[in-house]
Amino acid sequence: MAASFQGFRSLIENSPDAISLIDTQGEILYGSASTTKIFGYQPEDLVGRNCLELIHPDDRDYSSRLLREVVAKPPGPLKWDARVRHKDGKYCWVESTLSNQLLEAEVKAIVMQQRDIQARREAEAERQKQSEALVRSNLRLEEFAYTAAHDLREPLRAVSLYTEMLVLNTPMDANATRLAKFIAEGAARMSTLIDDLLTFASTGKHEPLRNVDLGDAVTQATENLGLAIQSSGAEVTIDRLPVVRGREIPLVRLFQNLISNAVKYGGPDPIRIHVSAQQHGAEWVIRIADNGIGIAKEHQERVFLPFVRLVNRDIPGTGLGLSVCMKIVEGLGGRMWVESESGGGSAFSFTIPAEGNVVSMDCRVEAVAGGR
């Protein structure tokens, strides 16, 4: 074997990976110099031993099965991760690749290439740990927001009720009446904020997914906004939209928030809002475009943050609408972004996975609401 192996060995001696030749049972016939760097063993210490003996007991059966598979179905390769025992007795994560070279005249063995991935696995474990901690932290924040908002409702209702009773039953001068009005308006704003907080804390992400016709969802949203659309003279047009796997109520809320914003932040021209969809690979891209006042580029990432408002405070709102939209989209496995410029209208887009049967798309445009 030595004479026929010389050419092959010259290719692998300087490899940073540990490369071994094993037989069909896993016995080590040869080990490269990098074996010492990765496992601590001299190559000659491993020759004659079975490579499966060095694999962690929990990973051994799977590794043995892959060895049998690569022997039965040459040439492979097959790749997997397993814990391998170092000379010091500790186990380290190793990525192994098996290739069946039994029929190659210069090899006549199974080639096993092994790479130390301990640092990578530790980094992955740390990222997973941080991700789980972030999920727990977000869940606690959502629970706190929901509880706080829910508990504030009753005392706020009492403030509004007693202020109203005070105005009706108590003689007041102009200044007292003005102050009572401030209290009532503040309570109304707080009530809206509480409702938005409750929405933000419970977007329906724990409900099961089902088929949702986005065309129906937009229709419901425009019907809910009928008065605002009519009074503003806005025109909303909708392309044919797909059926997707999602949650109907949050999707209606998503469209309602986006169309409502387009109505509220319209520019000097008659308001035009257009909803469209395009499939890109394994996802749909849904786009809600308007010709409103637009958003300066430096503010476009901030608009999705909670409580951020970039416009005149005289326009009603709490700054939670787009945060709710982002949360709904991310809860369905999608992404959301805005394309806009100050004074040039806005186009809010989000993705949603394209699964199962969908409505075929065409160029038909349906006008669902308009004042002109």
Coordinates of N, CA and C in Angstrom, one line a residue, residues 211 242-245 284 354-360:
N211 N -55.5 29.5 6.2 CA -55.5 30.2 4.9 C -56.3 31.5 5.1
P242 N -53.0 37.4 -3.0 CA -52.9 36.0 -2.8 C -53.6 35.5 -1.5
V243 N -53.8 34.2 -1.5 CA -54.2 33.5 -0.2 C -52.9 33.0 0.4
V244 N -52.8 33.3 1.7 CA -51.6 32.9 2.4 C -51.9 32.2 3.7
R245 N -50.9 31.6 4.3 CA -51.0 31.1 5.7 C -50.7 32.2 6.7
W284 N -44.2 36.1 -0.8 CA -45.0 37.2 -1.4 C -44.4 38.5 -0.8
A354 N -44.9 32.2 0.9 CA -45.8 31.7 -0.1 C -45.9 30.2 0.0
E355 N -47.0 29.7 0.6 CA -47.2 28.3 0.9 C -48.6 27.9 0.3
G356 N -48.6 26.6 -0.2 CA -49.8 26.0 -0.7 C -50.3 26.7 -1.9
N357 N -51.6 26.6 -2.2 CA -52.3 27.2 -3.4 C -52.5 28.6 -3.1
V358 N -52.3 29.4 -4.2 CA -52.5 30.9 -4.1 C -53.4 31.3 -5.3
V359 N -54.1 32.4 -5.1 CA -54.9 32.9 -6.2 C -53.9 33.4 -7.3
S360 N -54.2 33.1 -8.5 CA -53.4 33.5 -9.6 C -53.5 35.0 -9.8

